[in-house]
PDB file of C-alpha atoms and ligand atoms in Angstrom:
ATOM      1  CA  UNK A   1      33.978 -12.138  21.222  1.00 35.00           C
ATOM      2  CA  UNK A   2      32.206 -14.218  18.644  1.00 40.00           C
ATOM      3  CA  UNK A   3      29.400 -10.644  17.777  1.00 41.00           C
ATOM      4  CA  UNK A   4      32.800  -8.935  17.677  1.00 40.00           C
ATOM      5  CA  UNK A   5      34.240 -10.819  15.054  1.00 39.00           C
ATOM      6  CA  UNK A   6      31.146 -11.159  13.282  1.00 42.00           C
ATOM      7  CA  UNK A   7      30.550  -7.573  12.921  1.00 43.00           C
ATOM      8  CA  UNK A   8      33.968  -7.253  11.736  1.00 40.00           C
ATOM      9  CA  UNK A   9      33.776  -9.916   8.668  1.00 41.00           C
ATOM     10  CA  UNK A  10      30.188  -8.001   8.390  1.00 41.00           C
ATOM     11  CA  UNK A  11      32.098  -4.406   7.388  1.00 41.00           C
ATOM     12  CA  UNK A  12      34.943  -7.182   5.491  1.00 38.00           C
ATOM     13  CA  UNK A  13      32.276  -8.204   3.392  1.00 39.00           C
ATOM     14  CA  UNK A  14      30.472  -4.612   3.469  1.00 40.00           C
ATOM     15  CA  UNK A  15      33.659  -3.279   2.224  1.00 36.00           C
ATOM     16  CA  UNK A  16      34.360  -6.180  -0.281  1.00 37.00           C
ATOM     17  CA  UNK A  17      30.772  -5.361  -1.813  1.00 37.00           C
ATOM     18  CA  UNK A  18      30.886  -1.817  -2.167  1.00 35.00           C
ATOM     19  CA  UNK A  19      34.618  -1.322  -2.436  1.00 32.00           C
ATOM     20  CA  UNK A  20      34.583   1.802  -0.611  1.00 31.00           C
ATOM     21  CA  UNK A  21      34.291   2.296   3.408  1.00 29.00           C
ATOM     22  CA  UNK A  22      32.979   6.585   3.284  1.00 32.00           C
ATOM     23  CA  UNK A  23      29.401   6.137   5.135  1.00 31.00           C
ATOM     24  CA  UNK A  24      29.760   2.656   6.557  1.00 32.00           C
ATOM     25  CA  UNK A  25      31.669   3.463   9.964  1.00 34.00           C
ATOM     26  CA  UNK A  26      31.883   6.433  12.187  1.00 32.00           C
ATOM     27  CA  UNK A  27      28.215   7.363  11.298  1.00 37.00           C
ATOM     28  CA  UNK A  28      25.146   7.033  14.054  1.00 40.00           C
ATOM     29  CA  UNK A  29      22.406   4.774  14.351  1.00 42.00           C
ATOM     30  CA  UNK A  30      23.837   1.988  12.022  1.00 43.00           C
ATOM     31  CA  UNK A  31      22.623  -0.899  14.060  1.00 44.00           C
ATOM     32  CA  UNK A  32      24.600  -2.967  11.161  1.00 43.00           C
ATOM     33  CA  UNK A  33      27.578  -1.826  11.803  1.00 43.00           C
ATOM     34  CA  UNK A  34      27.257  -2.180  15.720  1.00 45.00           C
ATOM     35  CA  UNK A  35      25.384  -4.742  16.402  1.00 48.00           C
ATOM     36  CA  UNK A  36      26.710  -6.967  19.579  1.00 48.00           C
ATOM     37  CA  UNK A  37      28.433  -5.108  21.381  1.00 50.00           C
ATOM     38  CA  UNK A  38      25.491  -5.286  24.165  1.00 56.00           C
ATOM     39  CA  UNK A  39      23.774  -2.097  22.657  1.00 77.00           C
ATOM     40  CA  UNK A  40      20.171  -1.593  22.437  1.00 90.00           C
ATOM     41  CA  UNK A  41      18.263  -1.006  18.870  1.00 97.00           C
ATOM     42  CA  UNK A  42      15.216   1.264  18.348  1.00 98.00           C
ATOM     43  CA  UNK A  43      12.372  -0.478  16.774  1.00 98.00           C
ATOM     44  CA  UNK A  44       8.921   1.395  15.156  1.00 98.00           C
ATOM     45  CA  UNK A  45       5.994  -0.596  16.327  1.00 98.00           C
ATOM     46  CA  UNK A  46       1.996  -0.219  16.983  1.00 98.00           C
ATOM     47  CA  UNK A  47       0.978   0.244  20.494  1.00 98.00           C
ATOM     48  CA  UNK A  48      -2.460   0.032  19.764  1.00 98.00           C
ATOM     49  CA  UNK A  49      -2.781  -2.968  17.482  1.00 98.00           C
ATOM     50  CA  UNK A  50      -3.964  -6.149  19.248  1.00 98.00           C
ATOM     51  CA  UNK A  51      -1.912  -9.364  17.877  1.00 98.00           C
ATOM     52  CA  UNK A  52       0.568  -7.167  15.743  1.00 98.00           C
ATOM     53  CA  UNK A  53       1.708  -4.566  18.132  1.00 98.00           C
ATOM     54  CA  UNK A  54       0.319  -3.842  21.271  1.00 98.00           C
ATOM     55  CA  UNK A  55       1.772  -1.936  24.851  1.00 98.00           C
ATOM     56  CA  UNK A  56       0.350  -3.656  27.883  1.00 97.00           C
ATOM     57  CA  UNK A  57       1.760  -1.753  31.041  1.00 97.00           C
ATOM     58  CA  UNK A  58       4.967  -1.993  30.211  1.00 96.00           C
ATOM     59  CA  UNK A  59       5.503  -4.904  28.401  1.00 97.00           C
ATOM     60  CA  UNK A  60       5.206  -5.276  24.363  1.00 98.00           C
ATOM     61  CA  UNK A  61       3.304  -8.158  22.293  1.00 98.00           C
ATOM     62  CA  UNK A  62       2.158  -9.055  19.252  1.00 98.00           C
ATOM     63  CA  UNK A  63       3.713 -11.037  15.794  1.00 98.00           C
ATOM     64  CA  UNK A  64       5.510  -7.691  14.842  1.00 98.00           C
ATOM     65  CA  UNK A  65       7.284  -7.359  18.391  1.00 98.00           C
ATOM     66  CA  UNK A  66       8.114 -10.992  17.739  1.00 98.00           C
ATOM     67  CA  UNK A  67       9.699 -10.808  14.724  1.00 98.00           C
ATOM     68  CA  UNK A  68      10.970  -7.701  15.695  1.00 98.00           C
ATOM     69  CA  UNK A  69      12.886  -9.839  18.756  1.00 98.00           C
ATOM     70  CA  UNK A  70      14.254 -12.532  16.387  1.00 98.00           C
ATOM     71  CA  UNK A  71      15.631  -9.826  14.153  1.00 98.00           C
ATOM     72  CA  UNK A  72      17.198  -8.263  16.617  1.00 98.00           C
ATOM     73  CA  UNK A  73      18.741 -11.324  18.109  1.00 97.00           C
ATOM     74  CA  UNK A  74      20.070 -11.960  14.868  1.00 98.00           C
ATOM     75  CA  UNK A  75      21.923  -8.900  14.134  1.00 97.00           C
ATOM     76  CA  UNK A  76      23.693  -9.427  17.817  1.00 96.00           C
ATOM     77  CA  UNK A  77      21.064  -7.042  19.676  1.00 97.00           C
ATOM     78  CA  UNK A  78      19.405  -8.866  22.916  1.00 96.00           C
ATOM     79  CA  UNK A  79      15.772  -8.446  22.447  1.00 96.00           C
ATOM     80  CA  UNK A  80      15.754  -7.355  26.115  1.00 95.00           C
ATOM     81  CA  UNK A  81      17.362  -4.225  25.399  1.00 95.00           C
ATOM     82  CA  UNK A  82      15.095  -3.074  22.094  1.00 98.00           C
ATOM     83  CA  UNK A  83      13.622   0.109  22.661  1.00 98.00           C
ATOM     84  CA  UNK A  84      10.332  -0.007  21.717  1.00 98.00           C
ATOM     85  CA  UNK A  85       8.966   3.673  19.968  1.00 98.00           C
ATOM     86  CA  UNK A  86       5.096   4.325  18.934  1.00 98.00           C
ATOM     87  CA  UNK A  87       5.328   5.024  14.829  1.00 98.00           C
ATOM     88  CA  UNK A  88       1.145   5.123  13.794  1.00 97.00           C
ATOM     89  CA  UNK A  89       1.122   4.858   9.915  1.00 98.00           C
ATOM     90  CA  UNK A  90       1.704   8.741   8.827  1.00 97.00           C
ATOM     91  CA  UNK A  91       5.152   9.257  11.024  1.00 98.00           C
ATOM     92  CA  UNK A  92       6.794   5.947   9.372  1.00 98.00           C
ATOM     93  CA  UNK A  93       8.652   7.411   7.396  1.00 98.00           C
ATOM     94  CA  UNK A  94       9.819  10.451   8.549  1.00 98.00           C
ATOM     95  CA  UNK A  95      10.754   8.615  11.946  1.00 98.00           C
ATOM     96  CA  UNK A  96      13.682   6.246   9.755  1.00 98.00           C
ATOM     97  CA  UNK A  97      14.689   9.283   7.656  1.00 98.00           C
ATOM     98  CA  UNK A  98      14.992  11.248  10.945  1.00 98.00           C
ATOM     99  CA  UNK A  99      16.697   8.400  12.667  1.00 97.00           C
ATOM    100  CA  UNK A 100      14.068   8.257  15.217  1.00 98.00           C
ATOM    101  CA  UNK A 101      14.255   4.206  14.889  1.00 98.00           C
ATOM    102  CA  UNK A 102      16.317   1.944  13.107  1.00 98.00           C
ATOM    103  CA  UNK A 103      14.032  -0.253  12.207  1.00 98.00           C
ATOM    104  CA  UNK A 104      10.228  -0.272  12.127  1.00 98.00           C
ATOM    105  CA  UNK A 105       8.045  -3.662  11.978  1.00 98.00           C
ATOM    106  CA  UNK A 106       4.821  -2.018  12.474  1.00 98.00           C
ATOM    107  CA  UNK A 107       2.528  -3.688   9.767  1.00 98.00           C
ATOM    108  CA  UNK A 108       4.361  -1.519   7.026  1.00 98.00           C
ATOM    109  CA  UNK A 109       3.460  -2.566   3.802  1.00 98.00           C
ATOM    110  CA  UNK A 110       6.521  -2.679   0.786  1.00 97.00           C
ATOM    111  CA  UNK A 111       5.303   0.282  -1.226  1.00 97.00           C
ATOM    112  CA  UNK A 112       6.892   1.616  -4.453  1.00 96.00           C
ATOM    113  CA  UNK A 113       6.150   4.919  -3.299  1.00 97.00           C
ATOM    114  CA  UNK A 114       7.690   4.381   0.576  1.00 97.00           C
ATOM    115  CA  UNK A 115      10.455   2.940  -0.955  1.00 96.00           C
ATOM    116  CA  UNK A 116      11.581   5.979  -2.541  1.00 95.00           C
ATOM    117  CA  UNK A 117      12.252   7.338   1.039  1.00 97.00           C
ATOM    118  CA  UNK A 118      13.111   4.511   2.937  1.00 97.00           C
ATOM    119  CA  UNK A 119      14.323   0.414   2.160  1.00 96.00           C
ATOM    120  CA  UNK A 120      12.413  -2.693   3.006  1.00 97.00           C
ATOM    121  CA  UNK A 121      13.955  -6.016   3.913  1.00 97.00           C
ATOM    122  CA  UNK A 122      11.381  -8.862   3.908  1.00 97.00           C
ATOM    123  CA  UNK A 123       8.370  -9.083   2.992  1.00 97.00           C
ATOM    124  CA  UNK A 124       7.669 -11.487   6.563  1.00 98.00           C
ATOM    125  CA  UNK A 125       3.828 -11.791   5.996  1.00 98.00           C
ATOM    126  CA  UNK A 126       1.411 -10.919   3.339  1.00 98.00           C
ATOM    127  CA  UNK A 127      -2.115  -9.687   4.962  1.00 98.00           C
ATOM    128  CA  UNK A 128      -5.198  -8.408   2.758  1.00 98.00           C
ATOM    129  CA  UNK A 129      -7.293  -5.172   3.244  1.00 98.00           C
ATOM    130  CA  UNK A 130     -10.961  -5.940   4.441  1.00 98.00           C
ATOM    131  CA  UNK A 131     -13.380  -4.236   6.121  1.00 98.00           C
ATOM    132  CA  UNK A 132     -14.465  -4.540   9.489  1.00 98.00           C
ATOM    133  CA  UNK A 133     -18.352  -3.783  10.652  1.00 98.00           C
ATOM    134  CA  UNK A 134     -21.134  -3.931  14.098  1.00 98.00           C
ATOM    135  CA  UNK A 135     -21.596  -7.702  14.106  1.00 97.00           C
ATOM    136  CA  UNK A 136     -25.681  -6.848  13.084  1.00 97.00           C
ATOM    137  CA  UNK A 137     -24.439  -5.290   9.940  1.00 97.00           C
ATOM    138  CA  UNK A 138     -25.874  -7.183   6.676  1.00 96.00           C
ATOM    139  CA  UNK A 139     -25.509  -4.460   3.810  1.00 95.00           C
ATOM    140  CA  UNK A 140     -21.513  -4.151   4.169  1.00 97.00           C
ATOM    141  CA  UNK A 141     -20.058  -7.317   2.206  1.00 96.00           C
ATOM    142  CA  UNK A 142     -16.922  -6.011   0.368  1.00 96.00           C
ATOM    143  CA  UNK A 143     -15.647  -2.871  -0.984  1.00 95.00           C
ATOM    144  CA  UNK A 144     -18.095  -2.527  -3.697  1.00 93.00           C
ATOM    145  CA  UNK A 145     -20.453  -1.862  -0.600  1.00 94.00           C
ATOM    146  CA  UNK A 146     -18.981   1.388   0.533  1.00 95.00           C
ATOM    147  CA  UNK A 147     -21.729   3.567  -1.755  1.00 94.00           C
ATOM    148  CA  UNK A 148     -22.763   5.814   1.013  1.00 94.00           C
ATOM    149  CA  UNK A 149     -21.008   4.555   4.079  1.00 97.00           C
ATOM    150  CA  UNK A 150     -18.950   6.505   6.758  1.00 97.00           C
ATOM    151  CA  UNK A 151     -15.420   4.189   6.226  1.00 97.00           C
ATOM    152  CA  UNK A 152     -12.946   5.371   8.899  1.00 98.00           C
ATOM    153  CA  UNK A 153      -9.161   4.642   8.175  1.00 97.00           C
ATOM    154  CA  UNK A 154      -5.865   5.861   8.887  1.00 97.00           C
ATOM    155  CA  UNK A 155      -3.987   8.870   7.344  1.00 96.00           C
ATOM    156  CA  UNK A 156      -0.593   7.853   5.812  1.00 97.00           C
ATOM    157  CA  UNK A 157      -1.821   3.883   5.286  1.00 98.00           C
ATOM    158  CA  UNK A 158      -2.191   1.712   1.965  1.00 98.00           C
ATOM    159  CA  UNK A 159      -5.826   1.551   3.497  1.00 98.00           C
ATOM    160  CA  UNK A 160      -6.841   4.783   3.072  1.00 97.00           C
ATOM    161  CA  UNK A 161      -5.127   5.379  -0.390  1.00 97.00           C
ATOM    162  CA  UNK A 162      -6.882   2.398  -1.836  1.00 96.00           C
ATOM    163  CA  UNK A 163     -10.365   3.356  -0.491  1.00 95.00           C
ATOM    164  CA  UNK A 164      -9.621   7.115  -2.174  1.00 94.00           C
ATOM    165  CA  UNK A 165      -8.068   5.816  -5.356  1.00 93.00           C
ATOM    166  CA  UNK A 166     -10.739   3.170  -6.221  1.00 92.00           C
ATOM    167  CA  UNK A 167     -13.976   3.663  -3.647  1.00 87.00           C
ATOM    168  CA  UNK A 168     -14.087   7.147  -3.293  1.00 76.00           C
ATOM    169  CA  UNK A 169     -16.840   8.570  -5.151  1.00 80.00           C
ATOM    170  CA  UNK A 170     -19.300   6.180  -3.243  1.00 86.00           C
ATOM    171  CA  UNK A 171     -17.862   5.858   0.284  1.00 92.00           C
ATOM    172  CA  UNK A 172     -17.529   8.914   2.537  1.00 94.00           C
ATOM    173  CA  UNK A 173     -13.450   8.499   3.867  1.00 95.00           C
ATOM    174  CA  UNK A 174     -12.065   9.823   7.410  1.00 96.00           C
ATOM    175  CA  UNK A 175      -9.007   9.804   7.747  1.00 96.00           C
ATOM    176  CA  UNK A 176      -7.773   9.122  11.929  1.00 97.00           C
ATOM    177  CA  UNK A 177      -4.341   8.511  13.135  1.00 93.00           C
ATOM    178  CA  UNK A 178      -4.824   5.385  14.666  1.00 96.00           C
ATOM    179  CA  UNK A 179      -7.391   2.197  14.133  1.00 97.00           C
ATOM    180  CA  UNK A 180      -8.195   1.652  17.462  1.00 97.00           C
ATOM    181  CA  UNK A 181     -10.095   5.016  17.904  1.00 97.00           C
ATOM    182  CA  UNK A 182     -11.663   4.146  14.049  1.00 98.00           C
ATOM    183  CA  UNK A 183     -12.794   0.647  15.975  1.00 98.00           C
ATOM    184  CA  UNK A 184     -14.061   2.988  18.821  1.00 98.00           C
ATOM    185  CA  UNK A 185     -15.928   4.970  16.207  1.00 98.00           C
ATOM    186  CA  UNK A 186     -17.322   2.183  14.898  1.00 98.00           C
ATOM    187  CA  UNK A 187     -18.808   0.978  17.772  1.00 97.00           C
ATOM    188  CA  UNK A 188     -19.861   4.451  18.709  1.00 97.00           C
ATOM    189  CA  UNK A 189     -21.760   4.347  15.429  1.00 97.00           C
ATOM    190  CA  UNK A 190     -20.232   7.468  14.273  1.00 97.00           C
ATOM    191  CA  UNK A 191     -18.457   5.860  11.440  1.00 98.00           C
ATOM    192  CA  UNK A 192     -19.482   2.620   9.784  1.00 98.00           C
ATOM    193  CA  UNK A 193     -17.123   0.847   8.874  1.00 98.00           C
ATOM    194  CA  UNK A 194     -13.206   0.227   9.136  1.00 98.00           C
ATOM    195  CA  UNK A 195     -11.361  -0.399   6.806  1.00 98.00           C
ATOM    196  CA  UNK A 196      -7.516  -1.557   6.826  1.00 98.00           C
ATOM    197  CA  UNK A 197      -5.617  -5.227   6.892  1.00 98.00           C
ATOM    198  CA  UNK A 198      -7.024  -8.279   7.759  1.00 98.00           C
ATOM    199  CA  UNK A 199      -4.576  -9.249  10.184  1.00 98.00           C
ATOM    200  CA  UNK A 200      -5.372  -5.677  12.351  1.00 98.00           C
ATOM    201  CA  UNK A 201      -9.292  -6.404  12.381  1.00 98.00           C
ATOM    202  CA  UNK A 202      -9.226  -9.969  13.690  1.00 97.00           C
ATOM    203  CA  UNK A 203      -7.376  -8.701  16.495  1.00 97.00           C
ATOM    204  CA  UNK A 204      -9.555  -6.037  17.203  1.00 97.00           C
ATOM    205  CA  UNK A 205     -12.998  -7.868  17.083  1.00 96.00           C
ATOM    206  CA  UNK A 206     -10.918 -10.335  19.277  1.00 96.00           C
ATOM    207  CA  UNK A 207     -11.226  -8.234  22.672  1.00 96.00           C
ATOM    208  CA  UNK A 208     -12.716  -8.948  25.384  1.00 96.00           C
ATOM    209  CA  UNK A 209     -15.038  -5.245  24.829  1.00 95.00           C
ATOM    210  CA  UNK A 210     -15.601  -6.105  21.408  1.00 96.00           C
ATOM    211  CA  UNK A 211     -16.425 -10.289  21.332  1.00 92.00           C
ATOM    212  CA  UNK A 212     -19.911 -10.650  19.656  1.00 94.00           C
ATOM    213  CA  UNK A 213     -20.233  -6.984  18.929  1.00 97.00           C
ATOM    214  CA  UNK A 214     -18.002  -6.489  15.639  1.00 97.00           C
ATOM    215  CA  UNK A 215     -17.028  -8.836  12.886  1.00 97.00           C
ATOM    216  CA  UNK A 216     -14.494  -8.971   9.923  1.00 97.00           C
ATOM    217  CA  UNK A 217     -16.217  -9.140   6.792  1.00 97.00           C
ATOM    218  CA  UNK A 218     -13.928 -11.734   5.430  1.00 96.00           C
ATOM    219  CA  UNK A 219     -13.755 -10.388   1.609  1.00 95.00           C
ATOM    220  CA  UNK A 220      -9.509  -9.455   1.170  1.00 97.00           C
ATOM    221  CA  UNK A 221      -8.846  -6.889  -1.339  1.00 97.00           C
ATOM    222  CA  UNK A 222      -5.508  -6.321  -1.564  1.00 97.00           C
ATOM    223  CA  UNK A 223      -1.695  -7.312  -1.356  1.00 98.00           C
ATOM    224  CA  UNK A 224       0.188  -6.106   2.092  1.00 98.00           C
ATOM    225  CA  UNK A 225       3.988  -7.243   2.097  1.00 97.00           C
ATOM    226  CA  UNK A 226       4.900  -6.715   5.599  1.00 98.00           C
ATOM    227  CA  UNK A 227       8.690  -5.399   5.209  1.00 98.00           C
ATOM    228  CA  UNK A 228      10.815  -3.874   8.103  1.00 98.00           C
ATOM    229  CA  UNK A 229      11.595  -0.623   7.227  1.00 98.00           C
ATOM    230  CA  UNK A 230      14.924   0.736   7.417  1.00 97.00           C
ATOM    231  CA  UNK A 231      17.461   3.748   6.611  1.00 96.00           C
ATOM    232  CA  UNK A 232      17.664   3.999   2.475  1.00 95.00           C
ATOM    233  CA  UNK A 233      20.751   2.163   1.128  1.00 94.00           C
ATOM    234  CA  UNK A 234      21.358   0.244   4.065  1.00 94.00           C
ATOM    235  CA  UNK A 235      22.279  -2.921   2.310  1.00 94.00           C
ATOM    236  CA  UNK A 236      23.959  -4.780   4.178  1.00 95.00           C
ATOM    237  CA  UNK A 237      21.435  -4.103   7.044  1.00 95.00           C
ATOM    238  CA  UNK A 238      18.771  -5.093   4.529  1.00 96.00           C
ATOM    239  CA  UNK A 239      20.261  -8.341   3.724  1.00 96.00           C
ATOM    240  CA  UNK A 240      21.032  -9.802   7.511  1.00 97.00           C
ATOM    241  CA  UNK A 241      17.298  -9.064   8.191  1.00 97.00           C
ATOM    242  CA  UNK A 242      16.020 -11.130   5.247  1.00 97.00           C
ATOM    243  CA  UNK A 243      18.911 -13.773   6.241  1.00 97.00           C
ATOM    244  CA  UNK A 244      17.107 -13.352   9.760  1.00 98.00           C
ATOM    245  CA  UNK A 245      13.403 -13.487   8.578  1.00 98.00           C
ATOM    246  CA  UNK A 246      14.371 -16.600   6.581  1.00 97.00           C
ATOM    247  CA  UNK A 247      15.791 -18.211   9.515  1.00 98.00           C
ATOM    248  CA  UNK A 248      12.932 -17.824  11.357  1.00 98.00           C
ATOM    249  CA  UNK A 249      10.272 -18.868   9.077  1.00 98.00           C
ATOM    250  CA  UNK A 250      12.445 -22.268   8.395  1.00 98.00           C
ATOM    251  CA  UNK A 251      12.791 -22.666  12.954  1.00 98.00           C
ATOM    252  CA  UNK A 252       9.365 -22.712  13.038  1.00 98.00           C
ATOM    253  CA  UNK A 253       9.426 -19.587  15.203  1.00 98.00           C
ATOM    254  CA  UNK A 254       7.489 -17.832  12.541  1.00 98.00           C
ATOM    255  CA  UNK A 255       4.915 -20.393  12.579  1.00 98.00           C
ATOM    256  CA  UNK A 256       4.623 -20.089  16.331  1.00 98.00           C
ATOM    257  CA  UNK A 257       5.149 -16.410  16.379  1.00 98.00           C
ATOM    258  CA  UNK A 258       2.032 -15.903  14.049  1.00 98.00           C
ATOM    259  CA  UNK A 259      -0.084 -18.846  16.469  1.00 97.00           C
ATOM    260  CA  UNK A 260       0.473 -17.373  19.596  1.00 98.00           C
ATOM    261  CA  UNK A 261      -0.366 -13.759  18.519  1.00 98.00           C
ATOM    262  CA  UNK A 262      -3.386 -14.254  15.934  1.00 97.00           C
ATOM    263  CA  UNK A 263      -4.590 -18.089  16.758  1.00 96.00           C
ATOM    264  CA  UNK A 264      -6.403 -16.609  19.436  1.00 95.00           C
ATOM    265  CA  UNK A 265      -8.510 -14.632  17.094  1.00 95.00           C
ATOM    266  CA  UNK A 266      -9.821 -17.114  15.241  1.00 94.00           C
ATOM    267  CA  UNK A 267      -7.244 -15.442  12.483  1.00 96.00           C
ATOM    268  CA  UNK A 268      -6.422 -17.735   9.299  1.00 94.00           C
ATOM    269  CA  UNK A 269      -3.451 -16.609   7.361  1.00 96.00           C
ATOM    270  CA  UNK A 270      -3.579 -16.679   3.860  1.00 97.00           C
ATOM    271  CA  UNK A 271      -1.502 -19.878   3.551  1.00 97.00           C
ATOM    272  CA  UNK A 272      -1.392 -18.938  -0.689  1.00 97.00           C
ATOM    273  CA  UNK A 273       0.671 -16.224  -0.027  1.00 97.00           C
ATOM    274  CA  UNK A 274       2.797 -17.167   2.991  1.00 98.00           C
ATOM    275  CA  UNK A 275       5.113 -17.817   4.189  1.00 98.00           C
ATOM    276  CA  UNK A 276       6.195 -15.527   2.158  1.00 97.00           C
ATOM    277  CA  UNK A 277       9.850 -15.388   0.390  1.00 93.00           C
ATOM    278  CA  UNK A 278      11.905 -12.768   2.200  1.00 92.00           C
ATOM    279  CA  UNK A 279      13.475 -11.246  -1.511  1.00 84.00           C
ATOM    280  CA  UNK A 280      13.581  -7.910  -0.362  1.00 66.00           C
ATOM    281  CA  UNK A 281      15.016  -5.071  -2.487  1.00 69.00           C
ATOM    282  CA  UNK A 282      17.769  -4.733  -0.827  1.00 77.00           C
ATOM    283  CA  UNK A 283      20.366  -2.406  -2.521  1.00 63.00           C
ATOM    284  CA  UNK A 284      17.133  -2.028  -5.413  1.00 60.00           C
TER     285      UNK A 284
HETATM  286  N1  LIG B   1      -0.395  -2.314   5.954  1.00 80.45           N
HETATM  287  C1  LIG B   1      -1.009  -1.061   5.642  1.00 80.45           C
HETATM  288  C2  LIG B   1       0.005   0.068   5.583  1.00 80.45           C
HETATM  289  O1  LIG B   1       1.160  -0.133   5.725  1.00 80.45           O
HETATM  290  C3  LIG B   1      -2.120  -0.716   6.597  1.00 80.45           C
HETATM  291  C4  LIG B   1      -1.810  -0.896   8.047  1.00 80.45           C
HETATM  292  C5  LIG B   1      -1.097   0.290   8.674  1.00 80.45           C
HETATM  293  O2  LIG B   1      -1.458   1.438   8.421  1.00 80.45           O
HETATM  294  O3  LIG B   1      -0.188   0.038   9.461  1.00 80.45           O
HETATM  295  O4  LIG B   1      -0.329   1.190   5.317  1.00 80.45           O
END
């Protein structure tokens, strides 16, 4: 009764803003718009990423699956009910254009050039790209390092583009679809190095096969806004995210969202850059 009338003064408001109801009702996968209602919600996330997004049997962890839950809850979904779909970095955005998911938390950086396909609410944590190495490596200290070294990352990632657009004459880039076979690599000593976001290495050299064997080299390059990724011109979607991301950060539940998934790493946020400001670009 109360999600009822809530997602009513929602399309009120909607329809208030924009002046004009053509697109907002009637169409599919608009979570927004039917939210409540006990339906379920289709959420991108990593199966493979340990503390961010991870499948174990057939349950889901990680900060991005929480997040993801509090979201949900938020726009009247029950977090028991969220469909959880793989989306590795290259399929992102093609799976929200394609309505595939309808929302993907999946340690998706804001991007000027992703936002031309797709909108961002958030940003809901801001991570660095490092680099991660065999735990006897001494040579590899930061990216000015890279002269000559095999660097494994992922195609479709900030990652890989930054390593191309500013390391590539010196480091030798391959490009795999998922980090935890770059980390396998690694160890394998087929490739030398990974390199992606801070957050993603900690809780790889975390596991139980890895302890002692791997280490993060500590040295942050970059700027990742994590931002939940949704349908383009979704506003009003946009804006009860960043409402919900908000919330959450000022419960605490962010807090102890990001402690129970990356304390156990040893992981440090960056507590410069968060928490961070959910602005978004909603309707931008
Ligand atoms: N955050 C970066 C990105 O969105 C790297 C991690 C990833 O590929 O998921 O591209």
């Amino acid at each position: 009764m109360k999600i009822t009338t809530l997602a009513v003064a929602g399309s009120v408001l909607a329809l208030a803003l924009t002046g004009c109801v053509a697109g907002e009702s009637g169409t599919s996968a608009q979570p927004g718009a039917q939210g409540g209602e006990g339906g379920s919600v289709k959420v991108g996330i990593k199966f493979d990423q340990p503390g961010l997004g991870q499948k174990v049997g057939d349950t889901y962890k990680g900060f991005d699956v929480d997040v993801a839950k509090y979201v949900a809850k938020e726009l009247g979904y029950d977090p028991a009910k969220i469909q959880w779909v793989e989306t590795p970095s290259a399929t992102r955005e093609t799976a929200i254009q394609g309505g595939q998911v309808d929302m993907i938390l999946a340690t998706y950086s804001i991007t000027d050039e992703r936002k031309k396909k797709v909108d961002f609410a958030g940003p809901y944590y801001i991570a660095g790209q490092d680099l991660l190495v065999r735990a006897d490596n001494t040579d590899i200290t930061g990216p000015q390092s890279l002269n000559g070294k095999k660097v494994c990352s992922v195609a479709g990632s900030t990652s890989a583009k930054k390593i191309k657009d500013q390391y590539a004459q010196g480091a030798q880039l391959q490009d795999y679809d998922t980090y935890s076979k770059c980390v396998e690599a690694v160890m394998s000593g087929a490739m030398d190095v990974v390199s992606t976001d801070d957050t993603i290495l900690a809780g790889y050299a975390a596991q139980d096969q890895y302890k002692g064997k791997l280490k993060v080299v500590g040295n942050p390059f970059s700027e990742e806004k994590y931002g939940v990724g949704i349908k383009k011109g979704d506003t009003e979607m946009c804006t009860k995210i960043n409402a919900a991301i908000k919330k959450m950060i000022d419960d605490g539940s962010w807090q102890k969202a990001l402690d129970d998934n990356l304390g156990p790493a040893g992981f440090k946020p960056n507590t410069k850059l968060n928490p961070p400001t959910p602005a978004g670009n909603c309707g931008a």
